[in-house]
Short mmCIF file of N, CA and C in Angstrom, two decimals:
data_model
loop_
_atom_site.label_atom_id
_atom_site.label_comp_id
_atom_site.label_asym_id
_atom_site.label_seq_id
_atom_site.Cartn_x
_atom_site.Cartn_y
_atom_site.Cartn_z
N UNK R 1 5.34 -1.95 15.69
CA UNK R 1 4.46 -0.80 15.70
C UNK R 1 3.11 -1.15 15.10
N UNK R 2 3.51 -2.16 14.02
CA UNK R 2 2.05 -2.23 14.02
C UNK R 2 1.52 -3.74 13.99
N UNK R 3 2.05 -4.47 15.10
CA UNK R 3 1.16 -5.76 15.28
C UNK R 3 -0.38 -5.65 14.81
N UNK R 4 -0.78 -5.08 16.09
CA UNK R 4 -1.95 -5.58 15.76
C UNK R 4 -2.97 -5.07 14.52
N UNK R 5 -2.61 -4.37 13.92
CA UNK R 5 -2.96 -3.85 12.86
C UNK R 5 -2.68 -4.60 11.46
N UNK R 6 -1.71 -5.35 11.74
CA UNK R 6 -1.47 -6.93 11.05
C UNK R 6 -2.08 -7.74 11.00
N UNK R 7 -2.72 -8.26 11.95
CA UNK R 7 -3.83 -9.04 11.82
C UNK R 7 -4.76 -9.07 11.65
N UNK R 8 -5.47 -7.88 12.03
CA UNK R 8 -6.87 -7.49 10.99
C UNK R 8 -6.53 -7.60 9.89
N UNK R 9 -5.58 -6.99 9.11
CA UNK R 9 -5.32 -6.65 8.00
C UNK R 9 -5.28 -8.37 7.16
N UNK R 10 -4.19 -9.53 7.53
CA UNK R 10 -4.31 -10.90 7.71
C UNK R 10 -5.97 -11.34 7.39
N UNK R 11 -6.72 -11.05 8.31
CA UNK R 11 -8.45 -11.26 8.42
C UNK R 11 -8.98 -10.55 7.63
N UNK R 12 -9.02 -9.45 6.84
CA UNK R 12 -9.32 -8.62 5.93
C UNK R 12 -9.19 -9.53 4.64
N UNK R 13 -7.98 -9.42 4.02
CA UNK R 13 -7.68 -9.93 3.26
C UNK R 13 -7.93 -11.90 2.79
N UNK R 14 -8.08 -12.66 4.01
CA UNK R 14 -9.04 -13.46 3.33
C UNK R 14 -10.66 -13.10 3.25
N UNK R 15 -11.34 -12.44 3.79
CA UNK R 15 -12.51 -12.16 3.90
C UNK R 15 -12.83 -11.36 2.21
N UNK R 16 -12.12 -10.61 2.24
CA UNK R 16 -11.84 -9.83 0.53
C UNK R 16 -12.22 -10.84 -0.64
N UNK R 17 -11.30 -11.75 -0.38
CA UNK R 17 -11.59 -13.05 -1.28
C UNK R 17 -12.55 -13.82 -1.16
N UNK R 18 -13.29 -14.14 0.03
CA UNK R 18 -14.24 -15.03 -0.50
C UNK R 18 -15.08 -14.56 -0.52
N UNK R 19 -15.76 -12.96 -0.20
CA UNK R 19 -16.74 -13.03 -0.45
C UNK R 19 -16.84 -11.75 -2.02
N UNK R 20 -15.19 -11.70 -2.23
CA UNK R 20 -15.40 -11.07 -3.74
C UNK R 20 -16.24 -12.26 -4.73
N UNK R 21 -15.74 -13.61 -4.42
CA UNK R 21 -15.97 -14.81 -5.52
C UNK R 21 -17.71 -14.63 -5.32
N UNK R 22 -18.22 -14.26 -4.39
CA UNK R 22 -19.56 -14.57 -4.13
C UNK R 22 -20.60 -13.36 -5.14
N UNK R 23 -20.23 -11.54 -5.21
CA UNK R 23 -20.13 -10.92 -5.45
C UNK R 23 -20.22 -10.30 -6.73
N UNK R 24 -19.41 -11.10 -7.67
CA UNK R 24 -18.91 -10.91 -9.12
C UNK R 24 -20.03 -11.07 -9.63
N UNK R 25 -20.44 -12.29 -9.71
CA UNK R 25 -21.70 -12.69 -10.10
C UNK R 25 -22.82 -11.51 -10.80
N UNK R 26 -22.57 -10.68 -10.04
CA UNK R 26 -23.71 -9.66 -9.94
C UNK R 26 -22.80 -7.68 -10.42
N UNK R 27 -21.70 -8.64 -11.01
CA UNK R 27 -20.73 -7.23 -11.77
C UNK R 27 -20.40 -6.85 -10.32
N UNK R 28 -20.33 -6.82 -9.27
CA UNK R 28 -19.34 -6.15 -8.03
C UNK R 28 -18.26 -7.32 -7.82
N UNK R 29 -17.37 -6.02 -8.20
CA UNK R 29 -15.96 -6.85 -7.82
C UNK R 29 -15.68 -5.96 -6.64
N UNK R 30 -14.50 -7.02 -5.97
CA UNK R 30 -14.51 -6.38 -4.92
C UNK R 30 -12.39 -6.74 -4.91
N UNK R 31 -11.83 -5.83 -4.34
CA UNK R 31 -10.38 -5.92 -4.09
C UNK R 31 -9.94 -5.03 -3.08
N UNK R 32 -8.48 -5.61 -2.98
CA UNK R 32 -7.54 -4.85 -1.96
C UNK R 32 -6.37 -4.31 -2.52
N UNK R 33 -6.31 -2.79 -2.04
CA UNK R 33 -5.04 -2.45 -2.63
C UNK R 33 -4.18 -2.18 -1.19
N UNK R 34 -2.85 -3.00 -1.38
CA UNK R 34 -2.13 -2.82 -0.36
C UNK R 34 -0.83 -1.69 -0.63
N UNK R 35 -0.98 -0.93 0.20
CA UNK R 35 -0.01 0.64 -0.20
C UNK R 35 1.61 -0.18 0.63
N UNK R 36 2.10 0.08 -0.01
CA UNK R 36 3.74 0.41 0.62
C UNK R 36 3.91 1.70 1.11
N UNK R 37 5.64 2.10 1.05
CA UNK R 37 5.40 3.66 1.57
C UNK R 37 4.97 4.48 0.67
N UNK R 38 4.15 5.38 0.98
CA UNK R 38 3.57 6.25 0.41
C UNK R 38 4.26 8.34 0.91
N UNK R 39 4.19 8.68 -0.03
CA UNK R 39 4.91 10.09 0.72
C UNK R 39 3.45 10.86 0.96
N UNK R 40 2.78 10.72 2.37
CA UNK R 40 1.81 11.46 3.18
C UNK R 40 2.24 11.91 4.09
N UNK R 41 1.68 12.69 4.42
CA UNK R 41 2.07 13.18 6.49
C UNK R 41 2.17 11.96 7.29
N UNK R 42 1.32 10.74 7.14
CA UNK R 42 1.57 9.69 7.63
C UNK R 42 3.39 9.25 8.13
N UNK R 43 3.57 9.11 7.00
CA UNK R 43 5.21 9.04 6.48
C UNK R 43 6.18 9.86 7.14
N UNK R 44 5.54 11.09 7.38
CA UNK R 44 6.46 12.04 7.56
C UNK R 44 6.45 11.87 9.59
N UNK R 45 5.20 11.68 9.68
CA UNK R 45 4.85 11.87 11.35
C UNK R 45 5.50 11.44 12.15
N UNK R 46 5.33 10.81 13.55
CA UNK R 46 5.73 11.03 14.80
C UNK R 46 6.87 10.10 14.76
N UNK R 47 7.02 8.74 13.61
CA UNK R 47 7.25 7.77 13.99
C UNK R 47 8.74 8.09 12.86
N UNK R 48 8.50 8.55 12.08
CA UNK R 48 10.16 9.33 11.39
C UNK R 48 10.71 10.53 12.06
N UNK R 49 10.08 11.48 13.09
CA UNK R 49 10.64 12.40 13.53
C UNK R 49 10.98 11.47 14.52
N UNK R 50 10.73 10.60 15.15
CA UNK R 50 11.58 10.18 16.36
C UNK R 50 12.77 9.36 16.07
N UNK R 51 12.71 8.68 15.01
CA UNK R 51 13.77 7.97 14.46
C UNK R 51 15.28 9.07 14.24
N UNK R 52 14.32 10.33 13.22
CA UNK R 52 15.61 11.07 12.67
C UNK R 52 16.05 11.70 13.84
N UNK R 53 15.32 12.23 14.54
CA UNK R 53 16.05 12.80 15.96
C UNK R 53 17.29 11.63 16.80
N UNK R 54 16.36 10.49 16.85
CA UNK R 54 17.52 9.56 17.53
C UNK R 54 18.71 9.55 16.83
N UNK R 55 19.03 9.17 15.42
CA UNK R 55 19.97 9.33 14.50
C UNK R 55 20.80 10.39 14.09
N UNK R 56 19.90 11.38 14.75
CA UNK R 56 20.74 13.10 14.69
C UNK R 56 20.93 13.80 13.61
N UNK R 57 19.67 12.96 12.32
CA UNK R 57 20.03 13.44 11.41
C UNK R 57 18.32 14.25 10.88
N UNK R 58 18.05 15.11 10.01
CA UNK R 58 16.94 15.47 9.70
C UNK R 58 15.96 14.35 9.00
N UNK R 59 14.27 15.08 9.13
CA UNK R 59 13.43 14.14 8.69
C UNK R 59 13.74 13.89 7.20
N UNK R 60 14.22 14.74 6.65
CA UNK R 60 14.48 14.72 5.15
C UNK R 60 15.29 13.77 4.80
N UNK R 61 16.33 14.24 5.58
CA UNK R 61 17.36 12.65 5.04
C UNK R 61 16.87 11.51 5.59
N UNK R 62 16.66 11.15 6.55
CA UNK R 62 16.20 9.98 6.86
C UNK R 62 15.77 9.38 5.87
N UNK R 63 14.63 9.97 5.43
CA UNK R 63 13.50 9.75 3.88
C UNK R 63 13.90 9.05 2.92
N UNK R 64 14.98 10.41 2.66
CA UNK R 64 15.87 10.08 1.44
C UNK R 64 16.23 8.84 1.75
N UNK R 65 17.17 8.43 2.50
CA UNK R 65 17.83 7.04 2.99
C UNK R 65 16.79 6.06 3.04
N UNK R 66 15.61 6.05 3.66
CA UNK R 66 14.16 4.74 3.28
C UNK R 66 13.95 4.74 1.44
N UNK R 67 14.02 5.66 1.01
CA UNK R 67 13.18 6.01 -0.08
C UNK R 67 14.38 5.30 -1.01
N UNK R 68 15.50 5.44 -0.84
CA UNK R 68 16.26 4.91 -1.98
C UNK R 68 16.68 2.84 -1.44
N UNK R 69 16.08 2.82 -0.51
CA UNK R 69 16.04 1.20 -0.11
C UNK R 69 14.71 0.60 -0.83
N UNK R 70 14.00 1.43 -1.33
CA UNK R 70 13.07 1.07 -2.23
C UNK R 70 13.48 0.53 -3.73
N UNK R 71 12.67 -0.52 -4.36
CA UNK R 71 13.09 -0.55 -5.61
C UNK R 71 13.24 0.09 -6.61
N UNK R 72 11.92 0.81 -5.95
CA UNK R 72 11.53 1.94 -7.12
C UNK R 72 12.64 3.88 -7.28
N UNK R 73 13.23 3.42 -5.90
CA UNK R 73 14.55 4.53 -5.73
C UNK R 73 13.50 5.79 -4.94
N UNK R 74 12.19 5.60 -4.64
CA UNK R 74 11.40 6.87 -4.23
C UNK R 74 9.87 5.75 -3.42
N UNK R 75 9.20 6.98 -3.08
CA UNK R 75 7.82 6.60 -2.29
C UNK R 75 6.47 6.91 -3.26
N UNK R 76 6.09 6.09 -3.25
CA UNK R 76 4.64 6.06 -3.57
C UNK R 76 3.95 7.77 -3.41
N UNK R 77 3.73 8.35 -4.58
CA UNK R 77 2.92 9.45 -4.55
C UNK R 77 1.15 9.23 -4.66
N UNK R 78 0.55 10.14 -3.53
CA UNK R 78 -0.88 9.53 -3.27
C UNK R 78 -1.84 9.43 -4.23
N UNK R 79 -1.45 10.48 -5.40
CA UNK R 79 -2.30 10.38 -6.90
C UNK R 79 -2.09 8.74 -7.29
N UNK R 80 -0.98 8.33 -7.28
CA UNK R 80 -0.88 6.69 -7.80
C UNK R 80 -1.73 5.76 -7.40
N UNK R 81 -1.85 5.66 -6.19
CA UNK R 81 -2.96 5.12 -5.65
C UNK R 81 -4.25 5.14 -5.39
N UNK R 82 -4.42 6.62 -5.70
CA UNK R 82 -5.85 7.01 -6.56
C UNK R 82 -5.73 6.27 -7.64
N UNK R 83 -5.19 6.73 -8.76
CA UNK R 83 -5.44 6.46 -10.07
C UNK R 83 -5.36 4.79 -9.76
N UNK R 84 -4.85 4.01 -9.25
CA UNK R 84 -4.94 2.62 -9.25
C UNK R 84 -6.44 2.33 -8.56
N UNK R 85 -6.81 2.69 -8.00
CA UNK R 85 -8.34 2.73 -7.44
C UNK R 85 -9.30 3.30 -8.30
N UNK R 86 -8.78 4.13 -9.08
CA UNK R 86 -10.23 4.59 -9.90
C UNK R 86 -9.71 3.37 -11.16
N UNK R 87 -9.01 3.15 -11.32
CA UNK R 87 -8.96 1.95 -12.22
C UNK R 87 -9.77 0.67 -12.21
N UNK R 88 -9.45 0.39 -10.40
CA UNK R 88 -10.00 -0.74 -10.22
C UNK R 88 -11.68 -1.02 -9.92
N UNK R 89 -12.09 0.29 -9.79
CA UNK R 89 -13.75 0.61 -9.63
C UNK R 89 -14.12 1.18 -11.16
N UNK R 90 -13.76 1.03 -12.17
CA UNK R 90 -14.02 1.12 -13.42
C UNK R 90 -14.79 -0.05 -14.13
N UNK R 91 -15.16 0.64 -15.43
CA UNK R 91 -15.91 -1.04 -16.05
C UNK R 91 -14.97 -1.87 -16.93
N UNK R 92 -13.54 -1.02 -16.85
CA UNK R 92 -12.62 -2.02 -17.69
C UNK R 92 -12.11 -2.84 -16.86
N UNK R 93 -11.88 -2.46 -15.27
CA UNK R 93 -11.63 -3.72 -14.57
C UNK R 93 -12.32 -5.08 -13.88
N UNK R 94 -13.93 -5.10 -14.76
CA UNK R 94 -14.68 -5.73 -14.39
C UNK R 94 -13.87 -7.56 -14.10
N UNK R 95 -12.74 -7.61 -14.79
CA UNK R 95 -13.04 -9.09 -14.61
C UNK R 95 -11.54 -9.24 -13.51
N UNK R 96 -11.39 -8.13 -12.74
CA UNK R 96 -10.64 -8.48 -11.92
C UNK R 96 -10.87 -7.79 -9.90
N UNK R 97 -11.05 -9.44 -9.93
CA UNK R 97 -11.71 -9.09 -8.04
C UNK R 97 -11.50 -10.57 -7.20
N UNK R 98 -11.01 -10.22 -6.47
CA UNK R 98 -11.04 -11.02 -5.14
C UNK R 98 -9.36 -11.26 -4.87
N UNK R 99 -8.87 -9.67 -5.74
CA UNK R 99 -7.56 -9.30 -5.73
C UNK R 99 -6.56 -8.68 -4.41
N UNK R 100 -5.47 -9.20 -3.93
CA UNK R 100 -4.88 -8.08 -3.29
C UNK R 100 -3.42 -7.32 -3.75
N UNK R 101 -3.55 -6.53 -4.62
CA UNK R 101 -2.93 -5.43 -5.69
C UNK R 101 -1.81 -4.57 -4.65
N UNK R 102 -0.42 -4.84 -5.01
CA UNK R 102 0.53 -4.04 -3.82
C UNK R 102 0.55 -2.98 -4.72
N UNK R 103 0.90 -2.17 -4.30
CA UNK R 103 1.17 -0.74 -4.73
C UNK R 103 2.67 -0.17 -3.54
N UNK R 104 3.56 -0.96 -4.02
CA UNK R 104 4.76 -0.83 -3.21
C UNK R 104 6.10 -0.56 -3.84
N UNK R 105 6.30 -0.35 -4.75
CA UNK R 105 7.41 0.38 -5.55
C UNK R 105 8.51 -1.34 -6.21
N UNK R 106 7.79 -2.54 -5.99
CA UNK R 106 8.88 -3.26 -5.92
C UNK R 106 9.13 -3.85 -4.82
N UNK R 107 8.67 -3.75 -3.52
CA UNK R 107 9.19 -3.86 -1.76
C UNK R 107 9.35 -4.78 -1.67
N UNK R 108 7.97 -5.96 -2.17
CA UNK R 108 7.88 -6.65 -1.67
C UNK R 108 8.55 -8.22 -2.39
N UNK R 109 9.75 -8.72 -1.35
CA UNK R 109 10.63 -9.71 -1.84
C UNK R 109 9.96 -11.14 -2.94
N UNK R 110 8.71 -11.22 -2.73
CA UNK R 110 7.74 -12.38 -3.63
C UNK R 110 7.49 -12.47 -5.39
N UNK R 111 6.87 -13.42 -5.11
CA UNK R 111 6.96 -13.54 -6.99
C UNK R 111 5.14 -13.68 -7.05
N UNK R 112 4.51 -13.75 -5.86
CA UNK R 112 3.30 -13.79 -6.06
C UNK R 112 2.39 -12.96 -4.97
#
Protein backbone atom coordinates (compact mmCIF):
# COMPACT_ATOMS: atom_id res chain seq x y z
CA UNK A 1 0.00 0.00 0.00
CA UNK A 2 2.48 2.10 0.33
CA UNK A 3 5.44 1.40 -2.02
CA UNK A 4 5.89 4.18 -3.45
CA UNK A 5 5.60 6.37 -0.72
CA UNK A 6 8.65 4.38 0.62
CA UNK A 7 10.86 5.63 -1.42
CA UNK A 8 10.52 9.12 -1.28
CA UNK A 9 10.43 8.70 2.16
CA UNK A 10 14.11 6.39 1.65
CA UNK A 11 15.22 9.87 -0.47
CA UNK A 12 13.93 12.16 2.17
CA UNK A 13 15.65 10.85 4.79
CA UNK A 14 19.15 10.85 3.36
CA UNK A 15 18.64 14.32 2.02
CA UNK A 16 17.56 15.30 5.90
CA UNK A 17 21.03 14.41 6.78
CA UNK A 18 23.21 15.95 4.67
CA UNK A 19 22.01 18.89 4.31
CA UNK A 20 21.07 19.13 8.25
CA UNK A 21 25.21 18.78 8.69
CA UNK A 22 25.40 21.80 6.30
CA UNK A 23 22.71 23.89 8.25
CA UNK A 24 23.70 23.66 11.98
CA UNK A 25 26.35 25.80 11.47
CA UNK A 26 24.06 28.63 11.44
CA UNK A 27 21.77 27.20 14.73
CA UNK A 28 19.13 25.42 12.09
CA UNK A 29 18.85 22.06 12.86
CA UNK A 30 17.04 20.21 10.84
CA UNK A 31 15.30 16.42 11.60
CA UNK A 32 12.88 13.70 10.90
CA UNK A 33 10.32 12.42 12.97
CA UNK A 34 9.13 9.10 11.80
CA UNK A 35 5.43 8.33 13.27
CA UNK A 36 4.41 4.65 13.72
CA UNK A 37 0.73 4.03 14.27
CA UNK A 38 -0.74 6.87 15.38
CA UNK A 39 -4.65 6.89 16.56
CA UNK A 40 -5.98 9.60 13.65
CA UNK A 41 -8.76 9.17 11.19
CA UNK A 42 -5.90 8.15 9.08
CA UNK A 43 -5.81 4.89 11.17
CA UNK A 44 -9.21 4.53 11.39
CA UNK A 45 -9.99 5.04 7.39
CA UNK A 46 -10.66 3.13 4.34
CA UNK A 47 -7.82 0.83 4.73
CA UNK A 48 -9.03 -0.67 8.46
CA UNK A 49 -12.68 -0.57 7.49
CA UNK A 50 -11.91 -2.85 4.67
CA UNK A 51 -9.79 -5.14 6.54
CA UNK A 52 -12.41 -5.33 9.59
CA UNK A 53 -15.25 -5.92 7.21
CA UNK A 54 -13.24 -8.74 5.44
CA UNK A 55 -12.58 -10.32 8.93
CA UNK A 56 -16.23 -9.78 10.01
CA UNK A 57 -15.20 -8.23 12.82
CA UNK A 58 -15.67 -4.32 13.87
CA UNK A 59 -13.23 -1.34 13.26
CA UNK A 60 -12.77 -1.26 16.96
CA UNK A 61 -11.58 -4.57 17.49
CA UNK A 62 -9.53 -4.86 14.76
CA UNK A 63 -7.59 -1.78 16.49
CA UNK A 64 -7.63 -3.24 19.58
CA UNK A 65 -5.92 -6.44 18.04
CA UNK A 66 -3.03 -3.96 15.94
CA UNK A 67 -2.74 -1.83 18.99
CA UNK A 68 -1.85 -4.57 21.45
CA UNK A 69 0.89 -6.08 18.72
CA UNK A 70 2.50 -2.92 19.60
CA UNK A 71 5.14 -2.70 22.24
CA UNK A 72 3.83 -0.06 23.74
CA UNK A 73 0.25 -2.25 24.18
CA UNK A 74 -1.61 1.06 22.37
CA UNK A 75 -1.16 3.76 19.35
CA UNK A 76 0.58 6.77 19.30
CA UNK A 77 -1.71 9.73 20.49
CA UNK A 78 -1.29 12.91 18.08
CA UNK A 79 -0.42 15.35 21.11
CA UNK A 80 2.87 13.00 21.44
CA UNK A 81 4.05 13.84 18.39
CA UNK A 82 3.38 17.33 18.73
CA UNK A 83 5.02 17.61 21.91
CA UNK A 84 8.06 15.64 20.33
CA UNK A 85 8.18 18.34 17.58
CA UNK A 86 7.83 21.28 19.66
CA UNK A 87 10.72 19.77 21.49
CA UNK A 88 12.70 19.31 18.62
CA UNK A 89 12.21 23.04 17.18
CA UNK A 90 13.14 24.36 20.66
CA UNK A 91 16.50 25.96 21.85
CA UNK A 92 17.14 23.02 24.17
CA UNK A 93 17.33 20.79 21.23
CA UNK A 94 19.84 22.84 19.53
CA UNK A 95 22.54 20.24 19.39
CA UNK A 96 20.43 17.64 17.92
CA UNK A 97 19.88 17.48 13.90
CA UNK A 98 20.43 15.51 10.99
CA UNK A 99 18.23 13.09 13.14
CA UNK A 100 15.60 10.49 12.15
CA UNK A 101 13.57 10.21 15.67
CA UNK A 102 10.79 7.09 15.50
CA UNK A 103 7.98 7.86 17.40
CA UNK A 104 6.63 4.21 17.21
CA UNK A 105 5.70 2.78 20.53
CA UNK A 106 8.75 0.26 20.40
CA UNK A 107 7.74 -1.20 16.59
CA UNK A 108 10.55 -0.99 15.33
CA UNK A 109 12.69 -4.51 15.61
CA UNK A 110 16.45 -2.37 15.56
CA UNK A 111 18.88 -1.27 18.04
CA UNK A 112 19.68 1.75 15.91
Amino acid sequence: VLGLSNGARAGLTGFVAGIARKTVINNVTINALLPGPFNTDRLRGAVAKAEAERRGITVDAMLAERAKLNPAGRFGEPDEFGLACAFLCGAKAGFITGQNILLDGGAFPGTM
